[in-house]
Amino acid sequence: MPPIPGSGLAKGLAVTLRTMTKRAHTAQYPETQPELPPRSRGVIGLFEENCTVCMLCARECPDWCIYIDSHKETVPAATPGGRERSRNVLDRFAIDFSLCMYCGICIEVCPFDALFWSPEFEYAETDIHDLTHERDKLREWMWTVPAPPALDPAAEEPKEIAAARKAVDKAEAAAAAAAAQAADTTPPTTPEADA
């Protein structure tokens, strides 16, 4: 059966009429802050203590918007006769958010959990040069990173926590055994010994 002429137009107008009768929902943005989903991508925060200057984030960035400068320091030997070590020290860590495309590759490739997503999105500037955030500014963004979601109660305990718990239990058991042994070896005091 051939379609009725004008049925497509009627369907389109029906959709338009349905939409016109619904009340519009406009978010009053500056006065009312939006409720963002927990994994929103706003700005990147840097946890500087975890950064080992491995340069993976800068190498993997498709936009080349991460700038890292560092120098090497010699660390003296920990034991006598040991050899000196060298380590990288972070001098500069900057992200140019005017180039960043918010792909998150830098956060995913970081092996030491030094970069995190923050849901903050209000960092517009009047000068494009101010969109290059140095490490002090990136550290400030770190305090806006939300806490990770709670673990599933039925999930297996992480290996690191289980190992730490075993070490604490072992240390507590050793301390209790030492206290019990010390209590057994002390001679009992008698009134004659005091006189």
Short mmCIF file of N, CA and C in Angstrom, two decimals:
data_model
loop_
_atom_site.label_atom_id
_atom_site.label_comp_id
_atom_site.label_asym_id
_atom_site.label_seq_id
_atom_site.Cartn_x
_atom_site.Cartn_y
_atom_site.Cartn_z
N MET A 1 0.85 -1.17 0.00
CA MET A 1 0.00 0.00 0.00
C MET A 1 0.90 1.23 0.00
N PRO A 2 0.67 2.15 -0.93
CA PRO A 2 1.52 3.35 -1.00
C PRO A 2 1.23 4.29 0.17
N PRO A 3 2.26 5.06 0.60
CA PRO A 3 2.04 5.99 1.71
C PRO A 3 1.09 7.11 1.30
N ILE A 4 0.39 7.59 2.27
CA ILE A 4 -0.56 8.68 2.04
C ILE A 4 0.25 9.96 1.81
N PRO A 5 -0.05 10.71 0.77
CA PRO A 5 0.69 11.94 0.53
C PRO A 5 0.54 12.92 1.71
N GLY A 6 1.67 13.46 2.16
CA GLY A 6 1.67 14.43 3.25
C GLY A 6 1.75 13.80 4.63
N SER A 7 1.86 12.44 4.72
CA SER A 7 1.90 11.80 6.05
C SER A 7 3.21 12.13 6.78
N GLY A 8 4.31 12.28 6.04
CA GLY A 8 5.58 12.64 6.65
C GLY A 8 5.52 14.03 7.26
N LEU A 9 4.88 14.95 6.56
CA LEU A 9 4.73 16.31 7.06
C LEU A 9 3.87 16.32 8.33
N ALA A 10 2.82 15.51 8.33
CA ALA A 10 1.94 15.46 9.49
C ALA A 10 2.68 14.90 10.71
N LYS A 11 3.51 13.86 10.50
CA LYS A 11 4.29 13.30 11.61
C LYS A 11 5.27 14.33 12.17
N GLY A 12 5.92 15.06 11.28
CA GLY A 12 6.86 16.09 11.72
C GLY A 12 6.17 17.18 12.50
N LEU A 13 5.00 17.62 12.06
CA LEU A 13 4.25 18.65 12.77
C LEU A 13 3.74 18.14 14.12
N ALA A 14 3.43 16.83 14.19
CA ALA A 14 2.98 16.26 15.46
C ALA A 14 4.11 16.31 16.49
N VAL A 15 5.32 16.00 16.06
CA VAL A 15 6.47 16.08 16.96
C VAL A 15 6.68 17.52 17.42
N THR A 16 6.56 18.46 16.51
CA THR A 16 6.72 19.88 16.85
C THR A 16 5.67 20.32 17.87
N LEU A 17 4.41 19.93 17.66
CA LEU A 17 3.34 20.32 18.59
C LEU A 17 3.55 19.70 19.97
N ARG A 18 3.99 18.43 20.01
CA ARG A 18 4.26 17.79 21.30
C ARG A 18 5.36 18.53 22.06
N THR A 19 6.39 18.92 21.35
CA THR A 19 7.51 19.62 21.98
C THR A 19 7.09 21.01 22.45
N MET A 20 6.25 21.69 21.69
CA MET A 20 5.81 23.03 22.05
C MET A 20 4.95 23.04 23.32
N THR A 21 4.24 21.95 23.58
CA THR A 21 3.36 21.93 24.75
C THR A 21 4.10 21.58 26.03
N LYS A 22 5.32 21.05 25.93
CA LYS A 22 6.09 20.73 27.14
C LYS A 22 6.77 21.97 27.67
N ARG A 23 6.87 22.04 28.99
CA ARG A 23 7.53 23.18 29.63
C ARG A 23 9.03 23.07 29.45
N ALA A 24 9.68 24.15 29.09
CA ALA A 24 11.13 24.17 28.90
C ALA A 24 11.82 24.20 30.25
N HIS A 25 12.93 23.48 30.35
CA HIS A 25 13.71 23.48 31.58
C HIS A 25 15.03 24.18 31.30
N THR A 26 15.17 25.37 31.82
CA THR A 26 16.40 26.14 31.62
C THR A 26 17.13 26.22 32.94
N ALA A 27 18.39 25.79 32.94
CA ALA A 27 19.19 25.86 34.16
C ALA A 27 19.73 27.28 34.29
N GLN A 28 19.50 27.89 35.43
CA GLN A 28 19.98 29.24 35.68
C GLN A 28 21.43 29.13 36.17
N TYR A 29 22.36 28.99 35.23
CA TYR A 29 23.72 28.57 35.55
C TYR A 29 24.47 29.39 36.59
N PRO A 30 24.67 30.66 36.46
CA PRO A 30 25.54 31.27 37.48
C PRO A 30 24.96 31.18 38.89
N GLU A 31 23.64 31.27 38.99
CA GLU A 31 23.03 31.22 40.31
C GLU A 31 22.92 29.79 40.82
N THR A 32 22.64 28.85 39.95
CA THR A 32 22.48 27.45 40.32
C THR A 32 23.60 26.64 39.67
N GLN A 33 24.44 26.03 40.50
CA GLN A 33 25.54 25.21 39.97
C GLN A 33 24.98 23.89 39.45
N PRO A 34 25.51 23.41 38.34
CA PRO A 34 25.01 22.14 37.80
C PRO A 34 25.47 20.96 38.66
N GLU A 35 24.67 19.91 38.67
CA GLU A 35 25.06 18.68 39.35
C GLU A 35 25.80 17.82 38.33
N LEU A 36 27.11 17.77 38.47
CA LEU A 36 27.93 17.05 37.51
C LEU A 36 28.04 15.58 37.88
N PRO A 37 28.16 14.71 36.87
CA PRO A 37 28.37 13.30 37.19
C PRO A 37 29.72 13.10 37.86
N PRO A 38 29.92 12.02 38.61
CA PRO A 38 31.15 11.86 39.38
C PRO A 38 32.41 11.79 38.53
N ARG A 39 32.32 11.33 37.30
CA ARG A 39 33.52 11.18 36.48
C ARG A 39 33.65 12.30 35.44
N SER A 40 33.13 13.50 35.75
CA SER A 40 33.23 14.58 34.77
C SER A 40 34.66 15.01 34.57
N ARG A 41 34.95 15.48 33.39
CA ARG A 41 36.30 15.94 33.05
C ARG A 41 36.31 17.45 33.03
N GLY A 42 36.85 18.03 34.07
CA GLY A 42 36.92 19.48 34.15
C GLY A 42 38.33 19.96 33.91
N VAL A 43 39.17 19.79 34.91
CA VAL A 43 40.55 20.24 34.84
C VAL A 43 41.41 19.14 35.45
N ILE A 44 42.70 19.15 35.15
CA ILE A 44 43.61 18.10 35.62
C ILE A 44 44.38 18.61 36.83
N GLY A 45 44.38 17.82 37.90
CA GLY A 45 45.13 18.16 39.10
C GLY A 45 46.40 17.32 39.19
N LEU A 46 47.46 17.90 39.77
CA LEU A 46 48.75 17.22 39.89
C LEU A 46 49.05 16.93 41.36
N PHE A 47 49.31 15.66 41.67
CA PHE A 47 49.77 15.27 43.00
C PHE A 47 51.29 15.10 42.88
N GLU A 48 51.99 16.20 43.18
CA GLU A 48 53.41 16.33 42.87
C GLU A 48 54.28 15.28 43.55
N GLU A 49 53.91 14.84 44.75
CA GLU A 49 54.72 13.87 45.48
C GLU A 49 54.82 12.54 44.75
N ASN A 50 53.82 12.20 43.94
CA ASN A 50 53.84 10.93 43.22
C ASN A 50 54.57 11.02 41.88
N CYS A 51 54.86 12.21 41.41
CA CYS A 51 55.48 12.37 40.09
C CYS A 51 56.96 12.01 40.16
N THR A 52 57.38 11.08 39.29
CA THR A 52 58.79 10.67 39.23
C THR A 52 59.48 11.21 37.99
N VAL A 53 58.85 12.11 37.28
CA VAL A 53 59.38 12.73 36.06
C VAL A 53 59.72 11.64 35.03
N CYS A 54 58.83 10.68 34.87
CA CYS A 54 59.06 9.62 33.88
C CYS A 54 58.75 10.10 32.47
N MET A 55 58.04 11.23 32.35
CA MET A 55 57.71 11.87 31.07
C MET A 55 56.71 11.08 30.21
N LEU A 56 56.08 10.06 30.75
CA LEU A 56 55.11 9.30 29.96
C LEU A 56 53.93 10.17 29.54
N CYS A 57 53.45 11.01 30.45
CA CYS A 57 52.29 11.84 30.12
C CYS A 57 52.61 12.79 28.97
N ALA A 58 53.80 13.40 29.01
CA ALA A 58 54.17 14.36 27.96
C ALA A 58 54.40 13.64 26.63
N ARG A 59 54.95 12.44 26.68
CA ARG A 59 55.21 11.70 25.44
C ARG A 59 53.94 11.21 24.79
N GLU A 60 52.96 10.80 25.60
CA GLU A 60 51.74 10.22 25.06
C GLU A 60 50.69 11.27 24.70
N CYS A 61 50.87 12.52 25.13
CA CYS A 61 49.88 13.57 24.87
C CYS A 61 49.80 13.85 23.37
N PRO A 62 48.63 13.66 22.75
CA PRO A 62 48.53 13.91 21.31
C PRO A 62 48.64 15.38 20.93
N ASP A 63 48.38 16.28 21.88
CA ASP A 63 48.44 17.72 21.58
C ASP A 63 49.75 18.36 22.00
N TRP A 64 50.61 17.64 22.70
CA TRP A 64 51.87 18.18 23.21
C TRP A 64 51.61 19.41 24.06
N CYS A 65 50.67 19.29 24.98
CA CYS A 65 50.31 20.44 25.81
C CYS A 65 50.88 20.34 27.22
N ILE A 66 51.68 19.30 27.51
CA ILE A 66 52.28 19.13 28.84
C ILE A 66 53.76 19.46 28.73
N TYR A 67 54.21 20.37 29.59
CA TYR A 67 55.61 20.80 29.60
C TYR A 67 56.25 20.38 30.92
N ILE A 68 57.33 19.61 30.83
CA ILE A 68 58.01 19.11 32.03
C ILE A 68 59.49 19.44 31.91
N ASP A 69 60.05 20.03 32.96
CA ASP A 69 61.49 20.26 33.07
C ASP A 69 61.95 19.61 34.37
N SER A 70 63.15 19.02 34.33
CA SER A 70 63.68 18.39 35.53
C SER A 70 65.20 18.41 35.49
N HIS A 71 65.79 18.04 36.60
CA HIS A 71 67.24 17.87 36.66
C HIS A 71 67.54 16.64 37.50
N LYS A 72 68.75 16.13 37.38
CA LYS A 72 69.15 14.94 38.14
C LYS A 72 69.91 15.36 39.38
N GLU A 73 69.65 14.68 40.49
CA GLU A 73 70.37 14.88 41.73
C GLU A 73 71.00 13.56 42.14
N THR A 74 72.17 13.64 42.76
CA THR A 74 72.82 12.43 43.24
C THR A 74 72.43 12.20 44.69
N VAL A 75 71.97 11.00 44.96
CA VAL A 75 71.57 10.62 46.31
C VAL A 75 72.70 9.79 46.89
N PRO A 76 73.22 10.15 48.08
CA PRO A 76 74.33 9.37 48.65
C PRO A 76 73.90 7.94 48.95
N ALA A 77 74.89 7.07 49.08
CA ALA A 77 74.63 5.66 49.34
C ALA A 77 73.94 5.49 50.68
N ALA A 78 72.99 4.58 50.74
CA ALA A 78 72.24 4.35 51.97
C ALA A 78 73.06 3.55 52.98
N THR A 79 73.92 2.69 52.49
CA THR A 79 74.76 1.88 53.37
C THR A 79 76.22 2.13 53.05
N PRO A 80 77.11 1.93 54.01
CA PRO A 80 78.54 2.12 53.72
C PRO A 80 78.99 1.10 52.67
N GLY A 81 79.74 1.58 51.72
CA GLY A 81 80.20 0.71 50.64
C GLY A 81 79.21 0.61 49.50
N GLY A 82 78.02 1.17 49.66
CA GLY A 82 77.04 1.13 48.58
C GLY A 82 77.35 2.18 47.54
N ARG A 83 76.61 2.16 46.45
CA ARG A 83 76.89 3.14 45.41
C ARG A 83 75.85 4.26 45.43
N GLU A 84 76.26 5.40 44.94
CA GLU A 84 75.37 6.55 44.87
C GLU A 84 74.31 6.32 43.79
N ARG A 85 73.17 6.90 44.00
CA ARG A 85 72.07 6.80 43.03
C ARG A 85 71.77 8.19 42.51
N SER A 86 71.13 8.22 41.37
CA SER A 86 70.66 9.52 40.86
C SER A 86 69.15 9.45 40.71
N ARG A 87 68.51 10.59 40.94
CA ARG A 87 67.05 10.64 40.80
C ARG A 87 66.66 11.93 40.11
N ASN A 88 65.52 11.89 39.44
CA ASN A 88 65.00 13.07 38.76
C ASN A 88 64.26 13.95 39.76
N VAL A 89 64.47 15.26 39.64
CA VAL A 89 63.77 16.22 40.48
C VAL A 89 62.95 17.12 39.56
N LEU A 90 61.69 17.27 39.88
CA LEU A 90 60.77 18.05 39.06
C LEU A 90 61.03 19.54 39.24
N ASP A 91 61.32 20.24 38.14
CA ASP A 91 61.49 21.69 38.17
C ASP A 91 60.23 22.42 37.69
N ARG A 92 59.64 21.90 36.62
CA ARG A 92 58.46 22.54 36.05
C ARG A 92 57.51 21.48 35.53
N PHE A 93 56.23 21.65 35.85
CA PHE A 93 55.17 20.80 35.29
C PHE A 93 54.04 21.75 34.95
N ALA A 94 53.73 21.87 33.68
CA ALA A 94 52.68 22.80 33.24
C ALA A 94 51.81 22.12 32.20
N ILE A 95 50.54 22.49 32.19
CA ILE A 95 49.60 22.01 31.18
C ILE A 95 48.95 23.22 30.55
N ASP A 96 48.99 23.27 29.22
CA ASP A 96 48.37 24.36 28.47
C ASP A 96 46.94 23.94 28.13
N PHE A 97 45.97 24.44 28.88
CA PHE A 97 44.58 24.04 28.67
C PHE A 97 43.96 24.68 27.43
N SER A 98 44.67 25.63 26.80
CA SER A 98 44.16 26.14 25.53
C SER A 98 44.42 25.14 24.40
N LEU A 99 45.36 24.21 24.61
CA LEU A 99 45.64 23.17 23.62
C LEU A 99 45.01 21.82 23.99
N CYS A 100 44.80 21.60 25.28
CA CYS A 100 44.33 20.30 25.77
C CYS A 100 42.97 19.95 25.18
N MET A 101 42.81 18.69 24.76
CA MET A 101 41.53 18.25 24.23
C MET A 101 40.79 17.33 25.20
N TYR A 102 41.28 17.24 26.46
CA TYR A 102 40.60 16.53 27.53
C TYR A 102 40.36 15.06 27.20
N CYS A 103 41.34 14.45 26.55
CA CYS A 103 41.20 13.03 26.18
C CYS A 103 41.48 12.12 27.37
N GLY A 104 42.29 12.58 28.34
CA GLY A 104 42.57 11.78 29.53
C GLY A 104 43.68 10.77 29.36
N ILE A 105 44.39 10.79 28.23
CA ILE A 105 45.46 9.82 28.01
C ILE A 105 46.56 10.01 29.05
N CYS A 106 46.89 11.25 29.39
CA CYS A 106 47.95 11.50 30.37
C CYS A 106 47.62 10.89 31.72
N ILE A 107 46.36 10.93 32.11
CA ILE A 107 45.95 10.39 33.40
C ILE A 107 45.99 8.86 33.37
N GLU A 108 45.61 8.28 32.23
CA GLU A 108 45.60 6.83 32.12
C GLU A 108 47.00 6.24 32.08
N VAL A 109 47.95 6.92 31.42
CA VAL A 109 49.29 6.34 31.28
C VAL A 109 50.18 6.59 32.47
N CYS A 110 49.80 7.48 33.38
CA CYS A 110 50.65 7.78 34.54
C CYS A 110 50.74 6.55 35.44
N PRO A 111 51.93 5.94 35.57
CA PRO A 111 52.04 4.71 36.37
C PRO A 111 52.07 4.96 37.87
N PHE A 112 52.18 6.21 38.30
CA PHE A 112 52.34 6.50 39.72
C PHE A 112 51.19 7.31 40.30
N ASP A 113 50.08 7.42 39.59
CA ASP A 113 48.90 8.16 40.05
C ASP A 113 49.25 9.56 40.50
N ALA A 114 49.84 10.34 39.59
CA ALA A 114 50.18 11.72 39.89
C ALA A 114 49.17 12.70 39.27
N LEU A 115 48.37 12.27 38.31
CA LEU A 115 47.41 13.14 37.63
C LEU A 115 46.00 12.62 37.87
N PHE A 116 45.07 13.55 38.13
CA PHE A 116 43.69 13.19 38.42
C PHE A 116 42.74 14.19 37.75
N TRP A 117 41.53 13.73 37.43
CA TRP A 117 40.49 14.61 36.92
C TRP A 117 39.81 15.32 38.09
N SER A 118 39.59 16.60 37.93
CA SER A 118 38.80 17.38 38.87
C SER A 118 37.54 17.85 38.13
N PRO A 119 36.38 17.87 38.77
CA PRO A 119 35.17 18.32 38.06
C PRO A 119 35.08 19.83 37.90
N GLU A 120 36.05 20.58 38.42
CA GLU A 120 36.01 22.04 38.30
C GLU A 120 36.12 22.45 36.83
N PHE A 121 35.26 23.34 36.40
CA PHE A 121 35.27 23.76 35.00
C PHE A 121 35.29 25.28 34.84
N GLU A 122 35.25 26.01 35.93
CA GLU A 122 35.22 27.47 35.85
C GLU A 122 36.62 28.03 35.97
N TYR A 123 37.39 27.95 34.90
CA TYR A 123 38.73 28.52 34.93
C TYR A 123 39.01 29.29 33.63
N ALA A 124 37.97 29.92 33.10
CA ALA A 124 38.12 30.72 31.90
C ALA A 124 38.99 31.95 32.20
N GLU A 125 39.73 32.38 31.22
CA GLU A 125 40.63 33.53 31.37
C GLU A 125 40.40 34.49 30.21
N THR A 126 40.74 35.76 30.43
CA THR A 126 40.63 36.75 29.35
C THR A 126 41.85 36.73 28.45
N ASP A 127 42.98 36.23 28.97
CA ASP A 127 44.21 36.13 28.18
C ASP A 127 44.53 34.65 27.99
N ILE A 128 44.79 34.25 26.77
CA ILE A 128 45.04 32.83 26.47
C ILE A 128 46.31 32.32 27.15
N HIS A 129 47.25 33.20 27.44
CA HIS A 129 48.49 32.78 28.11
C HIS A 129 48.24 32.34 29.54
N ASP A 130 47.15 32.82 30.15
CA ASP A 130 46.84 32.44 31.52
C ASP A 130 46.24 31.03 31.62
N LEU A 131 45.96 30.41 30.47
CA LEU A 131 45.43 29.05 30.48
C LEU A 131 46.53 28.01 30.62
N THR A 132 47.79 28.43 30.64
CA THR A 132 48.88 27.51 30.94
C THR A 132 49.05 27.49 32.45
N HIS A 133 48.64 26.38 33.06
CA HIS A 133 48.68 26.26 34.51
C HIS A 133 49.98 25.59 34.92
N GLU A 134 50.74 26.28 35.75
CA GLU A 134 52.00 25.74 36.27
C GLU A 134 51.70 24.80 37.43
N ARG A 135 52.73 24.19 37.98
CA ARG A 135 52.52 23.13 38.98
C ARG A 135 51.85 23.63 40.25
N ASP A 136 52.04 24.89 40.64
CA ASP A 136 51.36 25.40 41.83
C ASP A 136 49.85 25.45 41.61
N LYS A 137 49.46 25.90 40.44
CA LYS A 137 48.03 25.96 40.12
C LYS A 137 47.45 24.55 39.99
N LEU A 138 48.23 23.63 39.37
CA LEU A 138 47.76 22.25 39.24
C LEU A 138 47.61 21.58 40.60
N ARG A 139 48.47 21.96 41.56
CA ARG A 139 48.36 21.41 42.91
C ARG A 139 47.09 21.93 43.58
N GLU A 140 46.73 23.19 43.34
CA GLU A 140 45.49 23.72 43.89
C GLU A 140 44.28 22.95 43.36
N TRP A 141 44.32 22.57 42.08
CA TRP A 141 43.21 21.80 41.51
C TRP A 141 43.12 20.42 42.17
N MET A 142 44.24 19.92 42.67
CA MET A 142 44.25 18.58 43.27
C MET A 142 43.30 18.50 44.46
N TRP A 143 43.14 19.60 45.19
CA TRP A 143 42.27 19.57 46.37
C TRP A 143 40.80 19.55 46.00
N THR A 144 40.46 19.72 44.72
CA THR A 144 39.06 19.66 44.30
C THR A 144 38.70 18.31 43.70
N VAL A 145 39.66 17.39 43.67
CA VAL A 145 39.41 16.06 43.12
C VAL A 145 38.52 15.29 44.09
N PRO A 146 37.41 14.71 43.61
CA PRO A 146 36.54 13.97 44.54
C PRO A 146 37.20 12.67 44.99
N ALA A 147 36.76 12.18 46.12
CA ALA A 147 37.27 10.91 46.65
C ALA A 147 36.83 9.78 45.73
N PRO A 148 37.62 8.72 45.64
CA PRO A 148 37.21 7.60 44.79
C PRO A 148 35.96 6.93 45.33
N PRO A 149 35.19 6.28 44.48
CA PRO A 149 33.98 5.62 44.96
C PRO A 149 34.32 4.49 45.93
N ALA A 150 33.39 4.20 46.79
CA ALA A 150 33.61 3.13 47.78
C ALA A 150 33.73 1.79 47.06
N LEU A 151 34.52 0.92 47.65
CA LEU A 151 34.69 -0.41 47.07
C LEU A 151 33.44 -1.23 47.28
N ASP A 152 33.26 -2.20 46.41
CA ASP A 152 32.15 -3.13 46.53
C ASP A 152 32.36 -3.95 47.80
N PRO A 153 31.37 -4.02 48.70
CA PRO A 153 31.57 -4.76 49.96
C PRO A 153 31.92 -6.23 49.73
N ALA A 154 31.48 -6.80 48.61
CA ALA A 154 31.75 -8.21 48.35
C ALA A 154 33.07 -8.41 47.62
N ALA A 155 33.78 -7.32 47.31
CA ALA A 155 35.02 -7.43 46.56
C ALA A 155 36.14 -7.97 47.44
N GLU A 156 37.13 -8.55 46.78
CA GLU A 156 38.30 -9.06 47.49
C GLU A 156 39.15 -7.90 47.98
N GLU A 157 39.74 -8.05 49.14
CA GLU A 157 40.57 -6.99 49.70
C GLU A 157 41.82 -6.80 48.84
N PRO A 158 42.24 -5.55 48.57
CA PRO A 158 43.46 -5.34 47.76
C PRO A 158 44.67 -5.98 48.43
N LYS A 159 45.61 -6.46 47.60
CA LYS A 159 46.79 -7.16 48.11
C LYS A 159 47.62 -6.28 49.02
N GLU A 160 47.74 -4.99 48.68
CA GLU A 160 48.55 -4.09 49.49
C GLU A 160 47.98 -3.95 50.90
N ILE A 161 46.66 -3.81 50.99
CA ILE A 161 46.03 -3.65 52.30
C ILE A 161 46.13 -4.95 53.09
N ALA A 162 45.95 -6.09 52.40
CA ALA A 162 46.05 -7.38 53.09
C ALA A 162 47.46 -7.58 53.63
N ALA A 163 48.48 -7.23 52.85
CA ALA A 163 49.87 -7.38 53.30
C ALA A 163 50.15 -6.45 54.48
N ALA A 164 49.65 -5.22 54.42
CA ALA A 164 49.85 -4.28 55.53
C ALA A 164 49.15 -4.77 56.79
N ARG A 165 47.95 -5.32 56.62
CA ARG A 165 47.20 -5.82 57.78
C ARG A 165 47.95 -7.00 58.43
N LYS A 166 48.49 -7.91 57.59
CA LYS A 166 49.25 -9.04 58.13
C LYS A 166 50.49 -8.56 58.88
N ALA A 167 51.17 -7.55 58.34
CA ALA A 167 52.37 -7.03 59.00
C ALA A 167 52.01 -6.41 60.35
N VAL A 168 50.91 -5.68 60.42
CA VAL A 168 50.48 -5.07 61.69
C VAL A 168 50.09 -6.15 62.69
N ASP A 169 49.34 -7.16 62.23
CA ASP A 169 48.94 -8.24 63.13
C ASP A 169 50.17 -8.98 63.67
N LYS A 170 51.14 -9.22 62.80
CA LYS A 170 52.37 -9.91 63.21
C LYS A 170 53.14 -9.07 64.24
N ALA A 171 53.23 -7.76 64.01
CA ALA A 171 53.93 -6.88 64.95
C ALA A 171 53.21 -6.84 66.30
N GLU A 172 51.88 -6.78 66.27
CA GLU A 172 51.11 -6.77 67.51
C GLU A 172 51.28 -8.09 68.28
N ALA A 173 51.29 -9.21 67.55
CA ALA A 173 51.49 -10.51 68.19
C ALA A 173 52.88 -10.60 68.81
N ALA A 174 53.90 -10.08 68.11
CA ALA A 174 55.26 -10.10 68.64
C ALA A 174 55.36 -9.22 69.89
N ALA A 175 54.71 -8.07 69.88
CA ALA A 175 54.73 -7.17 71.05
C ALA A 175 54.01 -7.81 72.22
N ALA A 176 52.89 -8.50 71.97
CA ALA A 176 52.16 -9.17 73.04
C ALA A 176 52.99 -10.31 73.62
N ALA A 177 53.68 -11.06 72.75
CA ALA A 177 54.53 -12.17 73.22
C ALA A 177 55.70 -11.63 74.04
N ALA A 178 56.29 -10.52 73.60
CA ALA A 178 57.40 -9.92 74.35
C ALA A 178 56.92 -9.42 75.70
N ALA A 179 55.74 -8.84 75.77
CA ALA A 179 55.20 -8.35 77.04
C ALA A 179 54.89 -9.51 77.97
N ALA A 180 54.36 -10.62 77.43
CA ALA A 180 54.07 -11.79 78.26
C ALA A 180 55.36 -12.42 78.78
N GLN A 181 56.38 -12.48 77.94
CA GLN A 181 57.66 -13.05 78.36
C GLN A 181 58.30 -12.16 79.43
N ALA A 182 58.21 -10.86 79.28
CA ALA A 182 58.77 -9.94 80.27
C ALA A 182 58.05 -10.09 81.61
N ALA A 183 56.74 -10.33 81.56
CA ALA A 183 55.97 -10.51 82.80
C ALA A 183 56.35 -11.82 83.49
N ASP A 184 56.69 -12.87 82.73
CA ASP A 184 57.07 -14.16 83.31
C ASP A 184 58.46 -14.13 83.92
N THR A 185 59.37 -13.33 83.38
CA THR A 185 60.76 -13.34 83.85
C THR A 185 61.00 -12.43 85.05
N THR A 186 60.09 -11.55 85.39
CA THR A 186 60.30 -10.68 86.55
C THR A 186 60.06 -11.47 87.82
N PRO A 187 61.00 -11.41 88.77
CA PRO A 187 60.80 -12.18 90.01
C PRO A 187 59.69 -11.57 90.85
N PRO A 188 58.93 -12.41 91.49
CA PRO A 188 57.85 -11.87 92.34
C PRO A 188 58.44 -11.16 93.55
N THR A 189 57.82 -10.12 93.94
CA THR A 189 58.30 -9.35 95.10
C THR A 189 57.63 -9.90 96.36
N THR A 190 58.41 -10.05 97.41
CA THR A 190 57.87 -10.55 98.69
C THR A 190 58.06 -9.47 99.74
N PRO A 191 57.28 -9.53 100.81
CA PRO A 191 57.46 -8.52 101.86
C PRO A 191 58.81 -8.60 102.53
N GLU A 192 59.43 -9.80 102.59
CA GLU A 192 60.73 -9.92 103.22
C GLU A 192 61.81 -9.25 102.39
N ALA A 193 61.65 -9.28 101.01
CA ALA A 193 62.65 -8.66 100.15
C ALA A 193 62.58 -7.15 100.30
N ASP A 194 61.41 -6.60 100.61
CA ASP A 194 61.27 -5.15 100.75
C ASP A 194 61.88 -4.65 102.06
N ALA A 195 61.94 -5.51 103.09
CA ALA A 195 62.40 -5.08 104.40
C ALA A 195 63.86 -5.04 104.53
#
